[in-house]
Tab-separated table of C-alpha atoms in Angstrom:
chain	number	residue	atom	x	y	z
A	223	MET	CA	68.803	-62.195	-40.227
A	224	SER	CA	67.722	-59.482	-42.658
A	225	ARG	CA	69.659	-56.294	-42.948
A	226	PRO	CA	68.049	-53.284	-41.182
A	227	ASP	CA	66.657	-50.398	-43.201
A	228	TYR	CA	69.292	-47.810	-42.360
A	229	THR	CA	67.391	-45.107	-44.258
A	230	ASN	CA	64.840	-45.035	-41.395
A	231	ASP	CA	66.979	-46.404	-38.542
A	232	ASP	CA	66.426	-44.418	-35.347
A	233	ARG	CA	68.717	-46.433	-33.026
A	234	PHE	CA	71.453	-43.808	-33.189
A	235	ASP	CA	69.249	-40.727	-32.882
A	236	GLY	CA	70.387	-40.085	-29.326
A	237	LEU	CA	74.041	-40.172	-30.298
A	238	PHE	CA	73.553	-37.878	-33.298
A	239	LEU	CA	71.485	-35.480	-31.221
A	240	GLN	CA	74.343	-35.151	-28.760
A	241	ILE	CA	76.784	-34.502	-31.625
A	242	ALA	CA	74.427	-31.968	-33.209
A	243	HIS	CA	74.007	-30.223	-29.857
A	244	GLN	CA	77.760	-29.932	-29.418
A	245	THR	CA	78.574	-28.928	-33.005
A	246	GLN	CA	75.599	-26.521	-33.222
A	247	GLY	CA	75.143	-26.587	-37.005
A	248	ILE	CA	74.706	-28.808	-40.065
A	249	GLU	CA	78.114	-28.125	-41.590
A	250	PRO	CA	80.023	-28.776	-38.338
A	251	LEU	CA	78.009	-31.975	-37.939
A	252	LEU	CA	78.959	-33.127	-41.455
A	253	ASP	CA	82.545	-32.074	-40.868
A	254	THR	CA	82.607	-34.288	-37.800
A	255	LEU	CA	81.198	-37.229	-39.792
A	256	PHE	CA	83.588	-36.907	-42.737
A	257	SER	CA	86.474	-36.242	-40.373
A	258	PHE	CA	85.750	-39.599	-38.778
A	259	LEU	CA	85.597	-41.294	-42.199
A	260	ARG	CA	88.839	-39.615	-43.309
A	261	ARG	CA	90.786	-40.388	-40.138
A	262	LYS	CA	89.380	-43.736	-39.067
A	263	SER	CA	88.416	-45.425	-42.385
A	264	ASP	CA	89.594	-45.926	-45.964
A	265	PHE	CA	86.553	-44.042	-47.347
A	266	PHE	CA	88.735	-41.716	-49.421
A	267	SER	CA	91.306	-44.368	-50.403
A	268	PRO	CA	91.422	-45.836	-53.933
A	269	PRO	CA	89.377	-49.018	-54.407
A	270	GLY	CA	91.427	-52.142	-53.670
A	271	GLY	CA	94.087	-50.190	-51.774
A	272	GLY	CA	96.062	-49.155	-54.894
A	273	GLY	CA	95.897	-46.812	-57.867
A	274	ASP	CA	95.542	-43.086	-58.184
A	275	ILE	CA	94.598	-41.309	-54.949
A	276	GLU	CA	92.305	-38.954	-56.894
A	277	THR	CA	90.319	-41.928	-58.077
A	278	GLY	CA	89.543	-42.765	-54.450
A	279	SER	CA	88.411	-39.213	-53.720
A	280	GLU	CA	86.161	-39.151	-56.795
A	281	ALA	CA	84.626	-42.470	-55.773
A	282	ALA	CA	83.996	-41.083	-52.254
A	283	ILE	CA	82.325	-37.961	-53.645
A	284	ALA	CA	80.172	-40.080	-56.008
A	285	LYS	CA	79.078	-42.275	-53.097
A	286	VAL	CA	78.202	-39.240	-50.965
A	287	ASN	CA	76.177	-37.759	-53.840
A	288	GLU	CA	74.395	-41.071	-54.311
A	289	VAL	CA	73.411	-41.300	-50.635
A	290	VAL	CA	72.379	-37.635	-50.474
A	291	LYS	CA	70.191	-38.046	-53.580
A	292	LYS	CA	68.590	-41.160	-52.102
A	293	HIS	CA	67.574	-39.354	-48.934
A	294	ALA	CA	66.465	-36.297	-50.913
A	295	ASP	CA	64.160	-38.540	-52.948
A	296	ILE	CA	62.771	-40.081	-49.755
A	297	TYR	CA	62.156	-36.602	-48.345
A	298	LEU	CA	60.374	-35.381	-51.493
A	299	ALA	CA	58.218	-38.511	-51.681
A	300	GLY	CA	57.127	-37.981	-48.076
A	301	LYS	CA	56.260	-34.343	-48.721
A	302	ARG	CA	54.267	-35.243	-51.848
A	303	LYS	CA	52.304	-37.828	-49.862
A	304	GLU	CA	51.542	-35.276	-47.140
A	305	GLU	CA	50.353	-32.789	-49.774
A	306	GLU	CA	48.125	-35.422	-51.386
A	307	GLU	CA	46.578	-36.243	-48.011
A	308	ARG	CA	45.979	-32.542	-47.347
A	309	LEU	CA	44.316	-32.031	-50.738
A	310	LYS	CA	42.220	-35.170	-50.256
A	311	LYS	CA	40.904	-33.896	-46.927
A	312	LEU	CA	40.261	-30.473	-48.449
A	313	ARG	CA	38.278	-31.946	-51.367
A	314	LEU	CA	36.259	-34.123	-48.967
A	315	LYS	CA	35.445	-31.069	-46.832
A	316	GLN	CA	34.424	-29.057	-49.900
A	317	LYS	CA	32.247	-31.928	-51.135
A	318	ARG	CA	30.443	-32.163	-47.795
A	319	GLU	CA	29.888	-28.412	-47.724
A	320	ALA	CA	28.528	-28.499	-51.293
A	321	GLU	CA	26.155	-31.355	-50.399
A	322	ALA	CA	24.950	-29.470	-47.322
A	323	LYS	CA	24.286	-26.349	-49.410
A	324	LYS	CA	22.476	-28.457	-52.017
A	325	LYS	CA	20.226	-29.974	-49.363
A	326	GLN	CA	19.473	-26.544	-47.928
A	327	ALA	CA	18.616	-25.204	-51.383
A	328	ALA	CA	16.355	-28.218	-52.064
A	329	ALA	CA	14.573	-27.736	-48.741
A	330	ALA	CA	14.078	-24.031	-49.453
A	331	ALA	CA	12.758	-24.805	-52.946
A	332	ALA	CA	10.343	-27.403	-51.548
A	333	ALA	CA	9.086	-24.926	-48.953
A	334	GLU	CA	8.607	-22.256	-51.635
A	335	LYS	CA	6.798	-24.724	-53.888
A	336	SER	CA	4.533	-25.766	-51.030
A	337	LYS	CA	3.800	-22.110	-50.318
A	338	GLU	CA	2.963	-21.457	-53.977
A	339	GLY	CA	0.710	-24.530	-54.023
A	340	ASN	CA	-1.407	-23.015	-51.244
A	341	ASP	CA	-1.938	-19.715	-53.103
A	342	GLY	CA	-5.556	-19.164	-54.132
A	343	VAL	CA	-6.918	-21.652	-51.558
A	344	ILE	CA	-9.553	-20.296	-49.192
A	345	GLU	CA	-10.250	-22.174	-45.970
A	346	MET	CA	-13.103	-20.985	-43.772
A	347	GLY	CA	-13.740	-21.695	-40.131
A	348	GLU	CA	-17.053	-22.134	-38.373
A	349	ASP	CA	-17.223	-18.362	-37.735
A	350	GLY	CA	-17.291	-17.684	-41.500
A	351	PHE	CA	-13.807	-16.097	-41.709
A	352	ASP	CA	-10.718	-17.060	-43.633
A	353	ILE	CA	-8.344	-19.309	-41.646
A	354	SER	CA	-6.165	-20.488	-44.547
A	355	SER	CA	-3.286	-18.281	-43.301
A	356	GLY	CA	-3.564	-19.607	-39.754
A	357	GLU	CA	-5.083	-16.326	-38.444
A	358	PRO	CA	-8.442	-14.621	-39.033
A	359	ALA	CA	-8.260	-12.080	-41.848
A	360	SER	CA	-10.296	-9.547	-39.799
A	361	THR	CA	-12.094	-9.243	-36.497
A	362	PRO	CA	-15.726	-10.431	-36.830
A	363	ALA	CA	-17.142	-7.711	-34.561
A	364	ALA	CA	-20.236	-7.135	-36.692
A	365	ALA	CA	-21.055	-10.845	-36.847
A	366	LYS	CA	-20.701	-11.174	-33.060
A	367	ALA	CA	-22.960	-8.167	-32.527
A	368	ALA	CA	-25.609	-9.643	-34.827
A	369	ALA	CA	-25.406	-13.004	-33.043
A	370	ALA	CA	-25.762	-11.283	-29.667
A	371	ALA	CA	-28.818	-9.356	-30.916
A	372	VAL	CA	-30.439	-12.577	-32.123
A	373	SER	CA	-29.784	-14.276	-28.761
A	374	GLU	CA	-31.312	-11.344	-26.844
A	375	SER	CA	-34.299	-11.350	-29.165
A	376	ASN	CA	-34.899	-15.048	-28.574
A	377	ALA	CA	-34.549	-14.601	-24.807
A	378	ASP	CA	-37.195	-11.841	-24.756
A	379	ASP	CA	-39.790	-13.861	-26.682
A	380	PRO	CA	-42.924	-14.603	-24.554
A	381	PRO	CA	-43.749	-18.207	-23.655
A	382	ALA	CA	-45.550	-20.133	-26.358
A	383	ALA	CA	-49.353	-20.012	-26.032
A	384	PRO	CA	-51.410	-23.212	-25.818
A	385	LYS	CA	-51.820	-24.745	-29.219
A	386	THR	CA	-55.314	-24.182	-30.585
A	387	GLU	CA	-56.911	-24.357	-33.994
A	388	GLN	CA	-57.074	-20.559	-34.144
A	389	ASN	CA	-53.375	-20.269	-33.234
A	390	GLU	CA	-52.461	-22.794	-35.917
A	391	ASN	CA	-54.363	-20.830	-38.537
A	392	ASP	CA	-52.765	-17.577	-37.379
A	393	GLY	CA	-49.344	-19.178	-37.538
A	394	LYS	CA	-49.924	-20.410	-41.081
A	395	ASP	CA	-51.068	-16.942	-42.151
A	396	ASP	CA	-47.999	-15.381	-40.548
A	397	ASP	CA	-45.642	-17.874	-42.255
A	398	LYS	CA	-47.293	-17.210	-45.598
A	399	GLN	CA	-46.991	-13.461	-45.097
A	400	GLU	CA	-43.302	-13.788	-44.129
A	401	GLU	CA	-42.584	-15.916	-47.222
A	402	GLU	CA	-44.237	-13.315	-49.449
A	403	GLU	CA	-42.227	-10.534	-47.784
A	404	GLU	CA	-38.994	-12.505	-48.264
A	405	GLU	CA	-39.787	-13.065	-51.944
A	406	GLU	CA	-40.520	-9.375	-52.466
A	407	ASP	CA	-37.446	-8.179	-50.525
A	408	ASN	CA	-34.584	-8.198	-53.048
A	409	SER	CA	-32.489	-5.558	-51.305
A	410	PRO	CA	-28.929	-6.428	-50.138
A	411	PRO	CA	-28.711	-7.887	-46.620
A	412	PRO	CA	-27.652	-5.531	-43.817
A	413	ILE	CA	-23.907	-4.883	-43.507
A	414	GLY	CA	-23.972	-6.209	-39.959
A	415	ASN	CA	-24.976	-9.647	-41.219
A	416	GLY	CA	-21.972	-10.204	-43.452
A	417	GLY	CA	-18.488	-9.142	-44.333
A	418	THR	CA	-15.888	-8.802	-47.065
A	419	ILE	CA	-12.458	-10.453	-47.081
A	420	ASP	CA	-10.550	-8.326	-49.569
A	421	GLY	CA	-9.315	-10.281	-52.562
A	422	LYS	CA	-10.881	-13.561	-51.400
A	423	TYR	CA	-14.642	-13.655	-50.823
A	424	VAL	CA	-17.808	-11.863	-49.632
A	425	TRP	CA	-20.197	-13.524	-47.184
A	426	THR	CA	-23.687	-12.740	-45.908
A	427	GLN	CA	-25.983	-14.546	-43.484
A	428	THR	CA	-29.565	-14.712	-42.324
A	429	LEU	CA	-31.194	-16.813	-39.658
A	430	GLN	CA	-31.884	-19.497	-42.254
A	431	GLU	CA	-28.768	-19.580	-44.467
A	432	LEU	CA	-25.206	-18.400	-45.142
A	433	THR	CA	-24.143	-17.196	-48.613
A	434	ILE	CA	-20.504	-17.006	-49.765
A	435	ASN	CA	-19.457	-15.398	-53.061
A	436	VAL	CA	-15.914	-16.238	-54.250
A	437	PRO	CA	-14.617	-14.359	-57.345
A	438	LEU	CA	-13.229	-16.708	-60.007
A	439	PRO	CA	-11.355	-16.122	-63.292
A	440	GLU	CA	-13.345	-16.179	-66.489
A	441	ASN	CA	-14.028	-19.534	-68.184
A	442	THR	CA	-13.576	-21.390	-64.863
A	443	ARG	CA	-15.407	-24.707	-64.888
A	444	GLY	CA	-16.609	-26.819	-62.000
A	445	ARG	CA	-14.018	-29.520	-62.605
A	446	ASP	CA	-11.267	-26.903	-62.297
A	447	LEU	CA	-12.130	-26.424	-58.627
A	448	ASN	CA	-11.394	-28.438	-55.514
A	449	VAL	CA	-14.101	-27.812	-52.877
A	450	ILE	CA	-13.985	-29.530	-49.480
A	451	ILE	CA	-16.888	-29.087	-47.042
A	452	SER	CA	-16.584	-30.388	-43.501
A	453	LYS	CA	-18.476	-29.813	-40.284
A	454	LYS	CA	-16.433	-26.764	-39.262
A	455	HIS	CA	-14.462	-25.816	-42.375
A	456	LEU	CA	-15.020	-24.904	-46.011
A	457	LYS	CA	-11.970	-25.076	-48.298
A	458	ILE	CA	-12.042	-23.767	-51.894
A	459	GLY	CA	-9.087	-23.947	-54.298
A	460	PHE	CA	-8.056	-24.867	-57.824
A	461	ALA	CA	-7.484	-28.497	-58.730
A	462	LYS	CA	-3.886	-29.498	-59.465
A	463	THR	CA	-4.611	-29.839	-63.180
A	464	LYS	CA	-5.682	-26.172	-63.403
A	465	GLN	CA	-2.965	-24.133	-65.067
């Protein structure tokens, strides 16, 4: 049977707790212990039962110092281990916080980069207004009024007359006259048939076509642009290679 580890033996804790409760202090407790050793054992006697009595006392003091130092070392080792565990947990917490901040900074940088990448891109909806910011840049009141006027004009037109040779000739003459008038009319289109989106583009419209003028930096070439035309949207921006 192996010898118990008396440095961590808790079998006598109850007994020592009773003694400590009755003595009410460390020194009285130690006095009780050494009193027992002095009265009921040969702890202070010389080794071998003979020799100088002072030699026995010195040996007893040396033994007590040895045991006290042993338990002091055990205590200090335990405290150092606790401190190491505390510092380890603290470093782990700081590392996690630093990683979380790094991820937040990376996400913010990516969002800012994505925002910068969309600068200078114009996206137009089917109503002819800028929708690249998610909202119309201005209220198209003039365009709606013009559209309403065109609809009313079409509704008031008289029914088409029976097609005859004379009507066909008249229609051809009218078309020719209108084409000549359009060629001669170089004045700007009415304000009601267009609009200006400050800093982005100017647009005008007629019954036949829609014209959009986008200001570009000097020396801009066609390959520097990225133009996407779909059924309901027109998107104009610089290609990624444009510096």
